[in-house]
Coordinates of C-alpha atoms in Angstrom, one line a residue:
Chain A
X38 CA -5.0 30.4 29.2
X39 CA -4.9 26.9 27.5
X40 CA -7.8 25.9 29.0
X41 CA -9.7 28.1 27.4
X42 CA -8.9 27.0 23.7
X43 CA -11.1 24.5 22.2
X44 CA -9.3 21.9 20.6
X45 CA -10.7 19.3 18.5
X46 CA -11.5 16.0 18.9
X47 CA -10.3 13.7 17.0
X48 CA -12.8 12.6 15.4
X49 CA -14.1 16.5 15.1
X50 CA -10.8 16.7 12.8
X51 CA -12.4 14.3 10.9
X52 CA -15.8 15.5 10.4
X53 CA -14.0 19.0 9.7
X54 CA -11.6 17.3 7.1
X55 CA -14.8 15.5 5.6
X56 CA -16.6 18.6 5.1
X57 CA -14.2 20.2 2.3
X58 CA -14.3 17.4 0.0
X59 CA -16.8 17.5 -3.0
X60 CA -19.2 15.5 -4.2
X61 CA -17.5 13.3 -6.7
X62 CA -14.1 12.7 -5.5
X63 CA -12.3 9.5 -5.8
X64 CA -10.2 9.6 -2.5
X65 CA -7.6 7.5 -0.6
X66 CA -7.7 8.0 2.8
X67 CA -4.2 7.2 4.8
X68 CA -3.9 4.2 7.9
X69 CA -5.0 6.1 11.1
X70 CA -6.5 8.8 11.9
X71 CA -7.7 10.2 8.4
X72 CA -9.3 6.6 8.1
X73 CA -12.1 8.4 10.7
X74 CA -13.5 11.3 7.5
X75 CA -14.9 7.8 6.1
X76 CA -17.3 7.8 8.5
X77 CA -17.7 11.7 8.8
X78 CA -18.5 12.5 5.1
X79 CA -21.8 14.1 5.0
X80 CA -24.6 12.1 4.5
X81 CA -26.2 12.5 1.0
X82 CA -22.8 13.2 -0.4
X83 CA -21.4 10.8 -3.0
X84 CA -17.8 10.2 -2.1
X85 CA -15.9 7.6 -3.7
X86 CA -13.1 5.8 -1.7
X87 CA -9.9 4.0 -2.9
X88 CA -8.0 1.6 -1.5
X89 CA -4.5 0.5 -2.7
X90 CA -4.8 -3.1 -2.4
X91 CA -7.4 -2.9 -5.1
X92 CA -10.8 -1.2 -4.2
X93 CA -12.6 1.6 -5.5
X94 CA -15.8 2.2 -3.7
X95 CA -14.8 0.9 0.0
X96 CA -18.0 0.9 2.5
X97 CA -17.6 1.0 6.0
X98 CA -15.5 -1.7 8.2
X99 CA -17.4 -4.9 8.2
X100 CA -19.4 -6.2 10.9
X101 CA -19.5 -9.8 12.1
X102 CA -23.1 -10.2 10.5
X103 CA -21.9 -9.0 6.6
X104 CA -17.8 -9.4 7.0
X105 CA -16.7 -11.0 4.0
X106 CA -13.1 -13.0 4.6
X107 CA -11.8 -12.2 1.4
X108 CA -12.1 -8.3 1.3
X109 CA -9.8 -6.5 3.1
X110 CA -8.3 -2.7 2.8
X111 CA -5.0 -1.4 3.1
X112 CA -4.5 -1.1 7.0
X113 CA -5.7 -5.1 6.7
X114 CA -9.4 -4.3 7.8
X115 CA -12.2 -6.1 6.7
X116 CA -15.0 -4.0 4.6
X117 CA -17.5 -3.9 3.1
X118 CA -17.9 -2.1 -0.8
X119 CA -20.9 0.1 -1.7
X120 CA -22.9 -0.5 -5.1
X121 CA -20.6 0.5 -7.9
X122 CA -17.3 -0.6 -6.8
X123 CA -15.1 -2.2 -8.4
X124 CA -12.2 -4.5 -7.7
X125 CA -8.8 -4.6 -9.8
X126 CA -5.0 -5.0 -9.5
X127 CA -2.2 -3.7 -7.7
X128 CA -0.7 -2.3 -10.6
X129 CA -3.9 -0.8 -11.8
X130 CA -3.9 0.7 -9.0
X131 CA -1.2 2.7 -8.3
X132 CA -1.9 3.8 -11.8
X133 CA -4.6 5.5 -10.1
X134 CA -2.7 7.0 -7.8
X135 CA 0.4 7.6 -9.7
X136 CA -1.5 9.1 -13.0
X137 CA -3.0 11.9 -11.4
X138 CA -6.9 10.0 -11.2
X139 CA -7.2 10.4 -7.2
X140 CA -8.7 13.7 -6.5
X141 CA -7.5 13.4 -2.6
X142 CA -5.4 11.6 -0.7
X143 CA -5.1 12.5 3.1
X144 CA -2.2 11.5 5.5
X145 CA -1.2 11.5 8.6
X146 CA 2.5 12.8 9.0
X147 CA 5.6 13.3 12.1
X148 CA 6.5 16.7 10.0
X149 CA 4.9 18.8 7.4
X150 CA 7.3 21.9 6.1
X151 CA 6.2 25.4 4.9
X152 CA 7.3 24.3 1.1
X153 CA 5.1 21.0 1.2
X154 CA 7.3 18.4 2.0
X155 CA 6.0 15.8 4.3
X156 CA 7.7 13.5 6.4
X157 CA 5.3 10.4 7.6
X158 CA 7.1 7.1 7.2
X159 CA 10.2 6.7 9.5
X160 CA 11.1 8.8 12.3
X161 CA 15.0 7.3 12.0
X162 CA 17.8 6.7 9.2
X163 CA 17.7 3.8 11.6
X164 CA 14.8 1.9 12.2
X165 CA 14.4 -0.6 13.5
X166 CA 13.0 -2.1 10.0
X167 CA 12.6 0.3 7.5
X168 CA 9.0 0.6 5.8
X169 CA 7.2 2.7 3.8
X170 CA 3.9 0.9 2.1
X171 CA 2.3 3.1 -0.1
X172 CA 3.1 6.7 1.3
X173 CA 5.5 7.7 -1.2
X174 CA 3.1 6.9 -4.0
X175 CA 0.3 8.4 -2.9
X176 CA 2.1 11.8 -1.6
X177 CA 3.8 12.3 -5.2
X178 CA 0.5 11.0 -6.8
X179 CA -2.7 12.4 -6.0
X180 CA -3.7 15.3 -7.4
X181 CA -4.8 17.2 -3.7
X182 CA -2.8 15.9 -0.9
X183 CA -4.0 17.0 2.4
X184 CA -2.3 16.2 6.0
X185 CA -4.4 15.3 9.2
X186 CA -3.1 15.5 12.6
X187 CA -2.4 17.0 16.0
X188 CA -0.7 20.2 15.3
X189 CA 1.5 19.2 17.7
X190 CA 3.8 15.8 19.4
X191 CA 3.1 14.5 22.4
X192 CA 5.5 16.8 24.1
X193 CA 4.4 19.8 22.7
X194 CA 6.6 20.0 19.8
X195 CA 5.9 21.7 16.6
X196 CA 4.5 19.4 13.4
X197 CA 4.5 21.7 11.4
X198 CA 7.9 23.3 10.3
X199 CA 10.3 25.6 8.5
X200 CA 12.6 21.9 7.0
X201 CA 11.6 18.5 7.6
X202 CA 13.9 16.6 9.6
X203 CA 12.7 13.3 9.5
X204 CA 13.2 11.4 6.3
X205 CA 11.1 12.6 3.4
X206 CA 8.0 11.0 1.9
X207 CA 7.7 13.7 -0.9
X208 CA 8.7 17.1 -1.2
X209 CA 6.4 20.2 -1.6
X210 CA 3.1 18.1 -2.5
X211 CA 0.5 18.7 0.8
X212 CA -1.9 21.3 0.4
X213 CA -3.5 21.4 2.7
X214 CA -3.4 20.6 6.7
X215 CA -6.2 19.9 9.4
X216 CA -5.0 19.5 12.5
X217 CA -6.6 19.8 16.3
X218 CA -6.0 23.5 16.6
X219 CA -6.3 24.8 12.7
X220 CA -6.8 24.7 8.9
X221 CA -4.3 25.6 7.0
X222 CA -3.1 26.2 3.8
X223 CA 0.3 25.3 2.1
X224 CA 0.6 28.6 -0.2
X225 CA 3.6 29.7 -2.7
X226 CA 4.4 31.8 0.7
X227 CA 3.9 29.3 3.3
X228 CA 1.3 28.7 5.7
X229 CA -1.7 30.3 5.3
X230 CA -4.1 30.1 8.4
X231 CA -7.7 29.5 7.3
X232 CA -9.5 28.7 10.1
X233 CA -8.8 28.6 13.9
X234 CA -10.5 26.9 16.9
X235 CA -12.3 28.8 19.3
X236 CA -10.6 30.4 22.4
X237 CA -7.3 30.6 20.1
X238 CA -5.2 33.5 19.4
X239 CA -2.9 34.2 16.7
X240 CA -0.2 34.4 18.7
X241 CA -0.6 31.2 20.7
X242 CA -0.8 29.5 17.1
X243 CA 2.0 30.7 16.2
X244 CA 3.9 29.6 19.2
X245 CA 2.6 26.1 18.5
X246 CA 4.1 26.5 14.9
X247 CA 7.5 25.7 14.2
X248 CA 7.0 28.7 11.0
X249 CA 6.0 31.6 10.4
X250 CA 2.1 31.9 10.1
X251 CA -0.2 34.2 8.2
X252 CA -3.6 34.3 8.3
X253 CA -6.5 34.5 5.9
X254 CA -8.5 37.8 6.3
Chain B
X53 CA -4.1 -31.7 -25.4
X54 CA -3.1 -29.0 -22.9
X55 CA -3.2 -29.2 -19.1
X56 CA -1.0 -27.5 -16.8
X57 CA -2.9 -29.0 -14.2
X58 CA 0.0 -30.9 -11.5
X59 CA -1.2 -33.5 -9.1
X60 CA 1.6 -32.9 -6.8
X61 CA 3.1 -30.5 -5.1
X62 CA 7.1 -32.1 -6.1
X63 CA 5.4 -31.6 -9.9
X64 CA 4.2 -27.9 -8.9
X65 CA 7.8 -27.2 -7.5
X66 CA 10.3 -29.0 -9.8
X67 CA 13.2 -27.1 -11.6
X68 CA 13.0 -23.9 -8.7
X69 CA 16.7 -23.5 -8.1
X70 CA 18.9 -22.5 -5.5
X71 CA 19.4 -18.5 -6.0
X72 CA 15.9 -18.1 -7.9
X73 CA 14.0 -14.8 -7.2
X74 CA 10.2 -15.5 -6.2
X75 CA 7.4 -13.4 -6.6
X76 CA 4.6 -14.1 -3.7
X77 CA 1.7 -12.7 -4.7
X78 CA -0.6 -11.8 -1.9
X79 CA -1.9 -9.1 0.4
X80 CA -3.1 -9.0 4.2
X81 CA -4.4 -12.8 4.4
X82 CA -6.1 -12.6 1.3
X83 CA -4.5 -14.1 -1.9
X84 CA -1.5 -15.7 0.3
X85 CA -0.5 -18.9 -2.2
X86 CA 0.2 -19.9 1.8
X87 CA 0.3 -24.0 0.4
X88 CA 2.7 -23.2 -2.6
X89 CA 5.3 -21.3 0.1
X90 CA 5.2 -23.9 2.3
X91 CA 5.8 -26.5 -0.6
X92 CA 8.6 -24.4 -1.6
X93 CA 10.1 -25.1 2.1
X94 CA 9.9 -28.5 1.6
X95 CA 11.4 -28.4 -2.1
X96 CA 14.4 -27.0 -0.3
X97 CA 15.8 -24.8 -2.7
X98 CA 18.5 -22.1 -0.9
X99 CA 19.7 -18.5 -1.2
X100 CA 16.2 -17.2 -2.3
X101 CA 15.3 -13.8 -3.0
X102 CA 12.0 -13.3 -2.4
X103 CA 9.4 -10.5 -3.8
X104 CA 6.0 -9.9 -1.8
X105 CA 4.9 -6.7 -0.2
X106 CA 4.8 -7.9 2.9
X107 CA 7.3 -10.5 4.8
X108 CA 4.6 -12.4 6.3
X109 CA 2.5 -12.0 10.0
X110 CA 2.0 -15.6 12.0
X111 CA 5.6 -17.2 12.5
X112 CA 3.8 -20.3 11.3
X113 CA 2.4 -19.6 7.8
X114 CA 3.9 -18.5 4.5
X115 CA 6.8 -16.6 3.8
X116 CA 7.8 -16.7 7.9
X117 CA 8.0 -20.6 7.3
X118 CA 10.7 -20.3 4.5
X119 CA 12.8 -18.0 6.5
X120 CA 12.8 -19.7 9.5
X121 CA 14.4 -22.4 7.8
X122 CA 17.4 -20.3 6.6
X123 CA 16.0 -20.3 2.8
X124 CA 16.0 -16.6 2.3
X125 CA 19.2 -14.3 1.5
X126 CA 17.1 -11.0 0.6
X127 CA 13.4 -10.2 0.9
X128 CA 12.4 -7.0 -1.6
X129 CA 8.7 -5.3 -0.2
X130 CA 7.2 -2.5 0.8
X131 CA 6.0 -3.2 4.2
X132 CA 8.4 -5.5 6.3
X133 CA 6.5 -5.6 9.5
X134 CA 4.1 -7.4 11.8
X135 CA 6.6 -10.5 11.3
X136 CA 8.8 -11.0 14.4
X137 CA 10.7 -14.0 12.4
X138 CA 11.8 -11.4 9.9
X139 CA 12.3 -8.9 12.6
X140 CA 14.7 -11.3 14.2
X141 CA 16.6 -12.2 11.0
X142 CA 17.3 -8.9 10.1
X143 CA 18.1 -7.7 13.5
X144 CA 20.6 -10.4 13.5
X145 CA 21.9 -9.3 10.0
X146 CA 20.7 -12.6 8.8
X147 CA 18.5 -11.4 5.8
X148 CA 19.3 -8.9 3.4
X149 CA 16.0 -6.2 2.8
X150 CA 15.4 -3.8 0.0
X151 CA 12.7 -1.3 0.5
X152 CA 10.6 -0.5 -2.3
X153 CA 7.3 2.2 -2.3
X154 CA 4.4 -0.4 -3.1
X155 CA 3.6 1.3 -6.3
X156 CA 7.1 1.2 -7.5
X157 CA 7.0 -2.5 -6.5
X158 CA 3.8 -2.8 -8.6
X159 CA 5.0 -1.3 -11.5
X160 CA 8.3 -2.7 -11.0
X161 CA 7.0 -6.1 -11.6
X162 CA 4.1 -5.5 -14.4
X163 CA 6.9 -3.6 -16.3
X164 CA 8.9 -7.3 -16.4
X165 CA 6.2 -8.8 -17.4
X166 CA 5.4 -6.1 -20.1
X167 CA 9.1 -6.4 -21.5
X168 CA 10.2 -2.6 -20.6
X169 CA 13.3 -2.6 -18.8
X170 CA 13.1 0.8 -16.7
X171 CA 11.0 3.8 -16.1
X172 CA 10.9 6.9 -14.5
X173 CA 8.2 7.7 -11.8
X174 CA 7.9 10.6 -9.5
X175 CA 7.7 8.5 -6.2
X176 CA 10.7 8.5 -4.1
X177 CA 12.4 11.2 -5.4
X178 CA 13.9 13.6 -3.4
X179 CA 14.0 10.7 -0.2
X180 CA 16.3 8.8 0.9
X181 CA 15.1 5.7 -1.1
X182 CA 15.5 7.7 -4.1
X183 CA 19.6 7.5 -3.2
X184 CA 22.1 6.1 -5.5
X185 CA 19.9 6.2 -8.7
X186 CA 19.4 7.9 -11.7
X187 CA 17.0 10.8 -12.2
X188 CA 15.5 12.9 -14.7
X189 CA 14.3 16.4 -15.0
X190 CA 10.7 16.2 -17.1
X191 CA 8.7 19.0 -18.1
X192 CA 10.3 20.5 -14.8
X193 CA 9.1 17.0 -12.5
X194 CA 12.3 15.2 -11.1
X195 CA 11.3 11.1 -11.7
X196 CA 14.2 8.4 -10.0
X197 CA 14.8 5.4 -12.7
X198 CA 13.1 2.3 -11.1
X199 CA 14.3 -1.1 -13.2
X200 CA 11.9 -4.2 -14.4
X201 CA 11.3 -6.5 -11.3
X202 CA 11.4 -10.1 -13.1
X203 CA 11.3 -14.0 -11.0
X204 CA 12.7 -16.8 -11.8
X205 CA 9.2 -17.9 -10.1
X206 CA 6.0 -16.5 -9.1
X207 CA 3.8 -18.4 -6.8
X208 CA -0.2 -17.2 -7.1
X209 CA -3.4 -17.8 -5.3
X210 CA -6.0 -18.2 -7.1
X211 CA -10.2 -18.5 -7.0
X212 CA -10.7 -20.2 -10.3
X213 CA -8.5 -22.2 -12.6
X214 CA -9.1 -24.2 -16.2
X215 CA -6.5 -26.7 -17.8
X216 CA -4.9 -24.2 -19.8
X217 CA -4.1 -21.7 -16.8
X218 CA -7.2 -19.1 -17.3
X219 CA -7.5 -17.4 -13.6
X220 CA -9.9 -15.4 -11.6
X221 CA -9.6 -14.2 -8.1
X222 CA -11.8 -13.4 -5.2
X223 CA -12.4 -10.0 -3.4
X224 CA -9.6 -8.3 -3.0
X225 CA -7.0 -11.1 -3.9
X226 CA -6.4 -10.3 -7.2
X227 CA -3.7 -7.3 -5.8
X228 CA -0.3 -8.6 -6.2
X229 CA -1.3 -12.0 -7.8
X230 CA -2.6 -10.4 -11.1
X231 CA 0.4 -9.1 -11.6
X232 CA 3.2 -11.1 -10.4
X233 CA 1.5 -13.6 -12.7
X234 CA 3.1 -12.0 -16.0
X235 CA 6.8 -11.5 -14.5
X236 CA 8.1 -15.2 -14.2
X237 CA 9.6 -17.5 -16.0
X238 CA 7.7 -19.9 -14.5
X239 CA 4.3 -18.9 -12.9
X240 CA 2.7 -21.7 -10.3
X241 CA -1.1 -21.4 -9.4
X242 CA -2.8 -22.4 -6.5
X243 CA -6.2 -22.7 -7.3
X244 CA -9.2 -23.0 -4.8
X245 CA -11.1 -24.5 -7.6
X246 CA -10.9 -26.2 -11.4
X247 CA -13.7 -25.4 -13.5
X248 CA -14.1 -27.2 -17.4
X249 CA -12.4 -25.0 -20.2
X250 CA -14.9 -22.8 -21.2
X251 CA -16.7 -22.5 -17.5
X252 CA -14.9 -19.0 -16.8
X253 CA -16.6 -16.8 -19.1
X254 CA -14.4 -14.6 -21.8
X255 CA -15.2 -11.8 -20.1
X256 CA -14.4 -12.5 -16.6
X257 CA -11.2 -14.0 -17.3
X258 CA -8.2 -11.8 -15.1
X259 CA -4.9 -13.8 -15.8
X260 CA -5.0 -15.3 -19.5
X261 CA -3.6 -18.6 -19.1
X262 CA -0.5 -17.2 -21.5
X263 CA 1.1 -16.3 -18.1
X264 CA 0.2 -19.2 -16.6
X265 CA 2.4 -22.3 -16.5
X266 CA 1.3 -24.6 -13.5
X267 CA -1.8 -25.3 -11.5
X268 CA -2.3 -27.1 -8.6
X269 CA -5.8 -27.9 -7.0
X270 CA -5.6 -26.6 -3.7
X271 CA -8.8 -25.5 -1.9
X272 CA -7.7 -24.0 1.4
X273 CA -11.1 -22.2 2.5
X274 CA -11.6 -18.5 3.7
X275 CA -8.7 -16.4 4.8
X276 CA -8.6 -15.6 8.6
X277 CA -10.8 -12.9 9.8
X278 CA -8.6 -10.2 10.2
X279 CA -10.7 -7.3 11.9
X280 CA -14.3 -5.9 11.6
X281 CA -15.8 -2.9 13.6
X282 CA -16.8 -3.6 17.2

């Protein structure tokens, strides 16, 4: 039966992801895999990207030909800006993110509860050094905060869940979640299924959701 | 006539104490006052606490270099890894780590510079790093009570320096630097160049030289490469 359901790719995720964000946003894009909707926003659309360490207006990873040693982006990349970006300081920029100025900031996450909370920096009370980088400011920050992932672990377990039980980054701030399997909404009443991939039923959803579902009509 | 141009390094490092806190400005490879850390291994001071978002990558420059020689009590960041000589301390119970969310680090350290002692922010509350302090109920938004983030010292990289201590950076160096720059008692500059008074233009100045109290000529080139698309 699995067989039959058409998962997304990865980087289908992130073209999906890409496609609900308007022209206009400022958005910071979490380390992994929601760094791939950079390269998946539609073309034409004006899209403005943040960076903690300082950037507004990030361009794609640099190449050898235009890599410029002394711009790099949070994950420690080399890029390159686009015309109109500007450059400023830590402080100023967690302003950004703190005072409500970043449209959209998308995660990945272990956990993501039915009340919002999101757990995506340590899997341990334990370990084995402790650190959480910017997470916790961007998760109680921006104004939309969205979660990308697999809907579920490796070994088949749900991400998305009644509690959290790892360690919270922020409580009852994601909106919204794009994983391999659906879209879905964080509502007042939980999940609400928005979209499914093909080949999917309700029911095999559900069992791959550690709470209860409803869907969109 | 002012100068807070140093020649030497023993000059750039004079007066740091055992027990000082140290900001190290800096993030990735860029901005890393890499020369000033190591000069501050030589100087010898002990017991340091030392403030910097990350505790350093290659074993064999920057912060690594001071704790491999037992100069570190505590380390306060956001992101303590991709160091294995921190790693080893602190698995050892060697070196004492606070963790703080980068932009409660930030704001931490402008508000010491900015003379407020404490605020309330939104981030960490409700997590474990939110345990132990005070919290607030506003306009029905729970905010934890972060406290001022001052040094004793703060080393800086910077691109461009005058006599006086007026600064610009490069690229994304400015991140940390900027800010750490305003929170020390004494603030020490590494500059990849000295231009004439006057040569950095009004408006382009990003650290007036009021927070500025020693620079040192140091060109030390580009920053490593640290990855590009493939």
């Amino acid at each position: 039966m699995t067989d039959t359901i058409q998962r997304l790719s990865k980087p289908d995720m992130a073209r999906r992801a890409a496609a609900d964000i308007p022209e206009g946003w400022y958005v910071n894009l979490g380390i992994g895999l929601p760094t791939m909707i950079a390269d998946s926003i539609p073309d034409g659309r004006e899209v403005i990207l943040h960076s903690e360490n300082g950037i507004l207006g990030m361009g794609p990873l640099a190449t050898a030909e235009n890599v410029d040693p002394w711009m790099v982006n949070a994950g420690k990349q080399n890029v390159t800006l686009v015309k109109g970006a500007a450059l400023f300081h830590h402080a100023d920029s967690f302003a950004m993110i703190r005072g409500g100025h970043i449209d959209l900031c998308v995660l990945g996450a272990f956990e993501v509860a039915e009340n919002g909370d999101i757990a995506n920096w340590t899997t341990s009370q334990n370990d084995r050094v402790p650190a959480v980088g910017g997470a916790m400011d961007l998760a109680a920050g921006a104004r939309n905060l969205w979660v990308m992932t697999t809907h579920t672990t490796k070994t088949g377990e749900p991400k998305l869940v009644e509690r959290c039980t790892y360690p919270l980054t922020s409580s009852g701030v994601v909106n919204r979640i794009y994983t391999d399997l659906a879209v879905i909404e964080v509502t007042a009443s939980g999940f609400e299924v928005i979209e499914m991939v093909d080949g999917l039923s309700r029911d095999e959803l559900q069992s791959k959701t550690g709470a209860g579902l409803t869907f969109r009509a | 006539m002012i100068n807070k141009q140093v020649a030497s390094m023993q000059e750039a490092m004079a007066g740091i104490a055992d027990g000082s806190s140290v900001l190290v400005g800096g993030f990735g490879a860029v901005g890393q006052p890499n020369i000033l850390i190591e000069a501050l291994a030589e100087h010898g001071a002990r017991d340091l606490t030392i403030i910097a978002n990350n505790a350093g990558f290659d074993p064999d420059i920057g912060l690594p270099v001071l704790m491999k020689r037992g100069l570190v009590r505590k380390i306060v960041c956001s992101f303590p890894r991709g160091s294995s000589v921190f790693d080893e301390l602190y698995q050892a119970g060697r070196i004492e780590l606070e963790v703080v969310p980068q932009g409660t680090l930030a704001e931490r350290i402008r508000a010491a510079g900015a003379g407020i002692p404490a605020f309330f922010t939104p981030t960490s509350a409700g997590t474990q790093l939110a345990r132990g302090k005070e919290t607030r109920e506003i306009d029905g938004r729970t905010y934890v009570l972060e406290h001022a983030l001052p040094g004793d010292v703060a080393l800086v990289e910077a691109w461009n320096a005058d006599r006086w201590g007026n600064l610009t950076y490069r690229g994304s160096g400015r991140n940390f630097n900027a800010v750490m720059a305003m929170a020390a008692k004494c603030t020490i500059v590494q500059a990849q160049h000295i231009v004439e008074l006057g040569a950095i233009e009004p408006d382009d100045v990003m650290t007036p030289s009021i927070f500025v109290d020693r620079v040192i000529h140091r060109p030390c080139g580009d920053p490593p490469i640290a990855a590009i698309a493939s």
